[in-house]
PDB file of C-alpha atoms in Angstrom:
ATOM      1  CA  MET U  23      -0.006  -0.079   0.147  1.00  0.00           C
ATOM      2  CA  ILE U  24       1.480   3.277  -1.286  1.00  0.00           C
ATOM      3  CA  ASP U  25       2.070   5.655   1.880  1.00  0.00           C
ATOM      4  CA  LYS U  26       2.559   8.812  -0.048  1.00  0.00           C
ATOM      5  CA  PRO U  27       0.547  10.963  -2.614  1.00  0.00           C
ATOM      6  CA  PHE U  28      -0.182   8.963  -5.735  1.00  0.00           C
ATOM      7  CA  SER U  29      -2.124   9.073  -8.946  1.00  0.00           C
ATOM      8  CA  PHE U  30      -3.301   6.664 -11.596  1.00  0.00           C
ATOM      9  CA  ASP U  31      -4.742   6.825 -15.054  1.00  0.00           C
ATOM     10  CA  LEU U  32      -8.249   5.426 -16.117  1.00  0.00           C
ATOM     11  CA  GLY U  33      -7.581   4.819 -19.826  1.00  0.00           C
ATOM     12  CA  ALA U  34     -10.683   4.618 -22.221  1.00  0.00           C
ATOM     13  CA  PRO U  35     -12.408   2.566 -23.108  1.00  0.00           C
ATOM     14  CA  ASP U  36     -11.793   0.126 -20.377  1.00  0.00           C
ATOM     15  CA  PHE U  37     -11.322   2.663 -17.471  1.00  0.00           C
ATOM     16  CA  ILE U  38      -9.185  -0.038 -15.710  1.00  0.00           C
ATOM     17  CA  PRO U  39      -6.792   1.681 -13.292  1.00  0.00           C
ATOM     18  CA  SER U  40      -3.068   1.725 -14.152  1.00  0.00           C
ATOM     19  CA  HIS U  41      -2.423   0.877 -10.686  1.00  0.00           C
ATOM     20  CA  TYR U  42      -4.776  -1.231  -8.147  1.00  0.00           C
ATOM     21  CA  ASP U  43      -4.371  -3.495  -5.370  1.00  0.00           C
ATOM     22  CA  ASN U  44      -7.458  -5.798  -5.569  1.00  0.00           C
ATOM     23  CA  HIS U  45      -9.509  -7.124  -8.445  1.00  0.00           C
ATOM     24  CA  ILE U  46     -13.060  -8.679  -7.122  1.00  0.00           C
ATOM     25  CA  LYS U  47     -15.001 -10.816  -9.249  1.00  0.00           C
ATOM     26  CA  ARG U  48     -18.660 -11.499  -8.865  1.00  0.00           C
ATOM     27  CA  HIS U  49     -20.163 -14.316 -10.716  1.00  0.00           C
ATOM     28  CA  LEU U  50     -23.657 -15.386 -10.994  1.00  0.00           C
ATOM     29  CA  SER U  51     -23.231 -18.184  -8.556  1.00  0.00           C
ATOM     30  CA  LYS U  52     -22.661 -15.308  -5.776  1.00  0.00           C
ATOM     31  CA  MET U  53     -26.313 -14.022  -6.425  1.00  0.00           C
ATOM     32  CA  ALA U  54     -28.347 -16.899  -5.200  1.00  0.00           C
ATOM     33  CA  GLY U  55     -31.667 -15.630  -4.030  1.00  0.00           C
ATOM     34  CA  GLN U  56     -31.341 -11.885  -5.156  1.00  0.00           C
ATOM     35  CA  TYR U  57     -33.039 -12.347  -8.575  1.00  0.00           C
ATOM     36  CA  LEU U  58     -36.837 -12.246  -8.826  1.00  0.00           C
ATOM     37  CA  ASP U  59     -36.949 -15.017 -11.236  1.00  0.00           C
ATOM     38  CA  GLN U  60     -35.131 -17.848  -9.702  1.00  0.00           C
ATOM     39  CA  ASP U  61     -36.254 -20.542 -12.384  1.00  0.00           C
ATOM     40  CA  SER U  62     -34.520 -18.469 -14.851  1.00  0.00           C
ATOM     41  CA  TYR U  63     -31.361 -17.992 -12.363  1.00  0.00           C
ATOM     42  CA  LYS U  64     -31.120 -21.691 -11.991  1.00  0.00           C
ATOM     43  CA  VAL U  65     -31.428 -22.622 -15.909  1.00  0.00           C
ATOM     44  CA  GLN U  66     -28.524 -19.634 -16.550  1.00  0.00           C
ATOM     45  CA  LEU U  67     -26.619 -20.883 -13.769  1.00  0.00           C
ATOM     46  CA  ASP U  68     -26.529 -24.634 -15.019  1.00  0.00           C
ATOM     47  CA  LYS U  69     -25.510 -23.439 -18.335  1.00  0.00           C
ATOM     48  CA  GLU U  70     -22.376 -20.839 -17.302  1.00  0.00           C
ATOM     49  CA  ASP U  71     -21.424 -19.077 -14.116  1.00  0.00           C
ATOM     50  CA  ASN U  72     -21.308 -15.731 -15.873  1.00  0.00           C
ATOM     51  CA  LEU U  73     -19.424 -12.684 -14.590  1.00  0.00           C
ATOM     52  CA  LEU U  74     -21.953  -9.982 -13.442  1.00  0.00           C
ATOM     53  CA  TYR U  75     -19.597  -7.468 -12.074  1.00  0.00           C
ATOM     54  CA  GLU U  76     -16.387  -6.597 -10.764  1.00  0.00           C
ATOM     55  CA  VAL U  77     -14.403  -4.174  -8.858  1.00  0.00           C
ATOM     56  CA  TYR U  78     -10.892  -2.734  -9.095  1.00  0.00           C
ATOM     57  CA  GLU U  79      -9.781  -1.562  -5.462  1.00  0.00           C
ATOM     58  CA  ILE U  80      -7.139   1.120  -4.610  1.00  0.00           C
ATOM     59  CA  LYS U  81      -6.571  -0.155  -1.113  1.00  0.00           C
ATOM     60  CA  ARG U  82      -6.174   2.493   1.817  1.00  0.00           C
ATOM     61  CA  PRO U  83      -6.195   1.795   5.505  1.00  0.00           C
ATOM     62  CA  GLU U  84      -9.898   1.185   6.574  1.00  0.00           C
ATOM     63  CA  ILE U  85      -9.946   3.982   9.007  1.00  0.00           C
ATOM     64  CA  ALA U  86     -11.435   7.440   9.624  1.00  0.00           C
ATOM     65  CA  GLY U  87      -9.761  10.120   7.546  1.00  0.00           C
ATOM     66  CA  GLU U  88      -8.990   7.587   4.618  1.00  0.00           C
ATOM     67  CA  ILE U  89     -10.981   7.458   1.355  1.00  0.00           C
ATOM     68  CA  LEU U  90     -11.447   3.945  -0.207  1.00  0.00           C
ATOM     69  CA  HIS U  91     -11.926   4.299  -4.060  1.00  0.00           C
ATOM     70  CA  GLY U  92     -11.761   2.386  -7.275  1.00  0.00           C
ATOM     71  CA  ILE U  93     -13.617   1.221 -10.241  1.00  0.00           C
ATOM     72  CA  SER U  94     -16.903  -1.101 -10.415  1.00  0.00           C
ATOM     73  CA  ILE U  95     -17.867  -2.465 -13.673  1.00  0.00           C
ATOM     74  CA  VAL U  96     -21.352  -4.056 -14.052  1.00  0.00           C
ATOM     75  CA  HIS U  97     -21.371  -6.475 -17.326  1.00  0.00           C
ATOM     76  CA  PRO U  98     -24.442  -6.344 -19.688  1.00  0.00           C
ATOM     77  CA  GLY U  99     -27.091  -9.293 -19.261  1.00  0.00           C
ATOM     78  CA  LYS U 100     -30.389 -10.228 -17.882  1.00  0.00           C
ATOM     79  CA  VAL U 101     -31.566 -13.247 -15.489  1.00  0.00           C
ATOM     80  CA  GLY U 102     -35.119 -13.561 -16.919  1.00  0.00           C
ATOM     81  CA  ASN U 103     -36.006 -10.077 -17.647  1.00  0.00           C
ATOM     82  CA  GLU U 104     -34.074  -8.552 -14.646  1.00  0.00           C
ATOM     83  CA  TYR U 105     -30.838  -6.742 -15.498  1.00  0.00           C
ATOM     84  CA  TYR U 106     -27.398  -7.720 -14.238  1.00  0.00           C
ATOM     85  CA  MET U 107     -26.661  -5.837 -11.157  1.00  0.00           C
ATOM     86  CA  THR U 108     -24.461  -5.630  -7.943  1.00  0.00           C
ATOM     87  CA  LYS U 109     -25.285  -7.393  -4.660  1.00  0.00           C
ATOM     88  CA  GLY U 110     -25.936  -3.914  -2.917  1.00  0.00           C
ATOM     89  CA  HIS U 111     -25.017  -3.118   0.458  1.00  0.00           C
ATOM     90  CA  TYR U 112     -25.514  -0.686   3.582  1.00  0.00           C
ATOM     91  CA  HIS U 113     -22.375   0.660   4.829  1.00  0.00           C
ATOM     92  CA  THR U 114     -21.324  -1.180   8.280  1.00  0.00           C
ATOM     93  CA  ILE U 115     -21.193   2.467   9.689  1.00  0.00           C
ATOM     94  CA  LEU U 116     -24.451   3.439   8.507  1.00  0.00           C
ATOM     95  CA  GLU U 117     -23.923   7.284   8.943  1.00  0.00           C
ATOM     96  CA  THR U 118     -21.511   7.192   5.764  1.00  0.00           C
ATOM     97  CA  ALA U 119     -22.091   8.314   2.461  1.00  0.00           C
ATOM     98  CA  GLU U 120     -20.767   7.318  -1.062  1.00  0.00           C
ATOM     99  CA  ILE U 121     -20.262   9.032  -4.341  1.00  0.00           C
ATOM    100  CA  TYR U 122     -20.290   7.509  -7.922  1.00  0.00           C
ATOM    101  CA  TYR U 123     -19.271   8.784 -11.160  1.00  0.00           C
ATOM    102  CA  THR U 124     -20.245   7.262 -14.549  1.00  0.00           C
ATOM    103  CA  LEU U 125     -17.612   6.600 -16.927  1.00  0.00           C
ATOM    104  CA  SER U 126     -19.147   4.324 -19.299  1.00  0.00           C
ATOM    105  CA  GLY U 127     -22.442   3.007 -20.070  1.00  0.00           C
ATOM    106  CA  GLN U 128     -25.877   3.472 -18.663  1.00  0.00           C
ATOM    107  CA  GLY U 129     -28.110   2.320 -15.685  1.00  0.00           C
ATOM    108  CA  TYR U 130     -29.880   3.086 -12.299  1.00  0.00           C
ATOM    109  CA  MET U 131     -28.690   3.011  -8.605  1.00  0.00           C
ATOM    110  CA  VAL U 132     -31.385   1.567  -6.550  1.00  0.00           C
ATOM    111  CA  MET U 133     -31.359   2.655  -2.928  1.00  0.00           C
ATOM    112  CA  GLU U 134     -33.134   2.359   0.335  1.00  0.00           C
ATOM    113  CA  THR U 135     -33.190   3.363   4.106  1.00  0.00           C
ATOM    114  CA  PRO U 136     -33.586   1.014   6.834  1.00  0.00           C
ATOM    115  CA  GLU U 137     -36.996   2.617   7.658  1.00  0.00           C
ATOM    116  CA  GLY U 138     -38.393   1.405   4.027  1.00  0.00           C
ATOM    117  CA  ASP U 139     -37.748   4.905   1.845  1.00  0.00           C
ATOM    118  CA  TRP U 140     -36.393   4.315  -1.454  1.00  0.00           C
ATOM    119  CA  ALA U 141     -35.137   6.244  -4.450  1.00  0.00           C
ATOM    120  CA  VAL U 142     -33.996   5.272  -8.112  1.00  0.00           C
ATOM    121  CA  GLU U 143     -31.505   7.483  -9.895  1.00  0.00           C
ATOM    122  CA  GLU U 144     -30.515   7.259 -13.390  1.00  0.00           C
ATOM    123  CA  LEU U 145     -26.516   6.352 -14.087  1.00  0.00           C
ATOM    124  CA  SER U 146     -25.118   7.924 -17.475  1.00  0.00           C
ATOM    125  CA  VAL U 147     -21.952   9.225 -18.650  1.00  0.00           C
ATOM    126  CA  GLY U 148     -20.702  12.163 -16.970  1.00  0.00           C
ATOM    127  CA  ARG U 149     -23.246  12.163 -14.227  1.00  0.00           C
ATOM    128  CA  ILE U 150     -22.149  12.037 -10.285  1.00  0.00           C
ATOM    129  CA  LEU U 151     -24.380  10.296  -7.776  1.00  0.00           C
ATOM    130  CA  TYR U 152     -24.113  11.212  -4.182  1.00  0.00           C
ATOM    131  CA  VAL U 153     -25.552   8.271  -2.149  1.00  0.00           C
ATOM    132  CA  PRO U 154     -26.062  10.075   1.472  1.00  0.00           C
ATOM    133  CA  PRO U 155     -25.678   8.113   4.839  1.00  0.00           C
ATOM    134  CA  ARG U 156     -28.106   5.486   5.655  1.00  0.00           C
ATOM    135  CA  TRP U 157     -28.849   4.534   1.982  1.00  0.00           C
ATOM    136  CA  ALA U 158     -28.299   0.958   0.806  1.00  0.00           C
ATOM    137  CA  HIS U 159     -27.275   0.866  -3.090  1.00  0.00           C
ATOM    138  CA  ARG U 160     -27.096  -1.482  -5.758  1.00  0.00           C
ATOM    139  CA  SER U 161     -26.138  -0.394  -9.413  1.00  0.00           C
ATOM    140  CA  VAL U 162     -27.948  -2.018 -12.392  1.00  0.00           C
ATOM    141  CA  ASN U 163     -26.731  -2.020 -15.801  1.00  0.00           C
ATOM    142  CA  ILE U 164     -29.520  -1.555 -18.614  1.00  0.00           C
ATOM    143  CA  GLY U 165     -27.188  -1.483 -21.589  1.00  0.00           C
ATOM    144  CA  SER U 166     -27.841  -4.216 -23.919  1.00  0.00           C
ATOM    145  CA  ASP U 167     -24.351  -4.613 -25.102  1.00  0.00           C
ATOM    146  CA  GLU U 168     -22.246  -2.064 -23.043  1.00  0.00           C
ATOM    147  CA  ARG U 169     -20.612  -2.225 -19.482  1.00  0.00           C
ATOM    148  CA  LEU U 170     -21.535   0.008 -16.863  1.00  0.00           C
ATOM    149  CA  VAL U 171     -18.270   1.621 -15.386  1.00  0.00           C
ATOM    150  CA  MET U 172     -18.215   4.032 -12.462  1.00  0.00           C
ATOM    151  CA  PHE U 173     -15.738   5.430 -10.121  1.00  0.00           C
ATOM    152  CA  PHE U 174     -16.641   5.468  -6.563  1.00  0.00           C
ATOM    153  CA  ALA U 175     -15.348   6.876  -3.320  1.00  0.00           C
ATOM    154  CA  TYR U 176     -16.445   6.664   0.303  1.00  0.00           C
ATOM    155  CA  PRO U 177     -14.889   6.709   3.753  1.00  0.00           C
ATOM    156  CA  GLY U 178     -12.300   4.408   4.943  1.00  0.00           C
ATOM    157  CA  ASP U 179     -13.946   3.209   7.949  1.00  0.00           C
ATOM    158  CA  ALA U 180     -17.435   2.949   6.184  1.00  0.00           C
ATOM    159  CA  GLY U 181     -17.363  -1.227   5.905  1.00  0.00           C
ATOM    160  CA  HIS U 182     -19.779  -3.093   4.145  1.00  0.00           C
ATOM    161  CA  ASN U 183     -23.174  -4.911   5.182  1.00  0.00           C
ATOM    162  CA  TYR U 184     -24.406  -7.333   2.488  1.00  0.00           C
ATOM    163  CA  ALA U 185     -26.450  -9.634   4.974  1.00  0.00           C
ATOM    164  CA  THR U 186     -29.433  -7.261   5.140  1.00  0.00           C
ATOM    165  CA  ILE U 187     -29.785  -7.102   1.467  1.00  0.00           C
ATOM    166  CA  GLU U 188     -29.375 -10.680   1.372  1.00  0.00           C
ATOM    167  CA  THR U 189     -32.238 -11.575   3.596  1.00  0.00           C
ATOM    168  CA  GLN U 190     -34.456  -8.724   2.958  1.00  0.00           C
ATOM    169  CA  GLY U 191     -33.907  -7.806  -0.596  1.00  0.00           C
ATOM    170  CA  PHE U 192     -34.246  -4.279  -2.237  1.00  0.00           C
ATOM    171  CA  ARG U 193     -37.728  -2.780  -2.268  1.00  0.00           C
ATOM    172  CA  LYS U 194     -37.760  -1.794  -6.076  1.00  0.00           C
ATOM    173  CA  LEU U 195     -36.246  -3.829  -9.017  1.00  0.00           C
ATOM    174  CA  VAL U 196     -35.233  -2.922 -12.480  1.00  0.00           C
ATOM    175  CA  LEU U 197     -36.961  -5.098 -15.302  1.00  0.00           C
ATOM    176  CA  GLU U 198     -37.001  -5.173 -18.829  1.00  0.00           C
ATOM    177  CA  VAL U 199     -40.717  -4.724 -19.986  1.00  0.00           C
ATOM    178  CA  ASN U 200     -41.572  -4.348 -23.815  1.00  0.00           C
ATOM    179  CA  GLY U 201     -37.873  -3.510 -24.339  1.00  0.00           C
ATOM    180  CA  GLN U 202     -37.452  -0.703 -21.984  1.00  0.00           C
ATOM    181  CA  PRO U 203     -36.263  -0.700 -18.371  1.00  0.00           C
ATOM    182  CA  GLU U 204     -39.157  -0.353 -15.754  1.00  0.00           C
ATOM    183  CA  ILE U 205     -38.714   0.176 -11.926  1.00  0.00           C
ATOM    184  CA  VAL U 206     -41.482  -2.107  -9.986  1.00  0.00           C
ATOM    185  CA  ASP U 207     -42.349  -3.343  -6.650  1.00  0.00           C
ATOM    186  CA  ASN U 208     -40.312  -6.215  -5.346  1.00  0.00           C
ATOM    187  CA  PRO U 209     -42.662  -8.726  -4.391  1.00  0.00           C
ATOM    188  CA  ARG U 210     -40.000 -10.869  -2.244  1.00  0.00           C
ATOM    189  CA  TRP U 211     -38.976  -7.607  -0.439  1.00  0.00           C
ATOM    190  CA  SER U 212     -39.293  -7.982   3.415  1.00  0.00           C
ATOM    191  CA  PRO U 213     -40.213  -4.698   5.099  1.00  0.00           C
ATOM    192  CA  PRO U 214     -37.882  -3.577   8.032  1.00  0.00           C
ATOM    193  CA  GLU U 215     -38.731  -4.673  11.425  1.00  0.00           C
ATOM    194  CA  GLY U 216     -41.637  -2.701  12.907  1.00  0.00           C
ATOM    195  CA  LYS U 217     -42.825  -1.381   9.595  1.00  0.00           C
TER     196      LYS U 217
END
């Protein structure tokens, strides 16, 4: 890990950092229970364990005062009529925010709070998204043949809580309906306790 000022390049069209410390790959098999159409999920997984998304991390100490950052790439594709997406997470320290800058592709960021409030924001080239504290977030690629590539940055001590989403799901889904993306209610979503 570099302990002095540093820079790196993001060369188009791939936008893979010229320097990175960790390359995470998430395949279909790691998204069990996350897609609405579980029959299509099983059929697709039986054929091939497709790469859905990947993350290039520039590591920093996971402490207050540092900024963790890197590149997120969501590949094009669908499970049934639901677009490829990231697993989605809350931050372990709930009161932390995150910033995304879209470099390539198009999609949506699906978000919600522990209280059940929700929002969906469009992701397009040159657009910056601020995800406030307390908002879980999931990237969805709605492109038919182009990767959704974003630069992200968040506080070093934020951490990741995937378990809540794995259990509860997101309140909204992005499905292809009549050839167009549509935001719909998730019939499998579990409301937060007490709601």
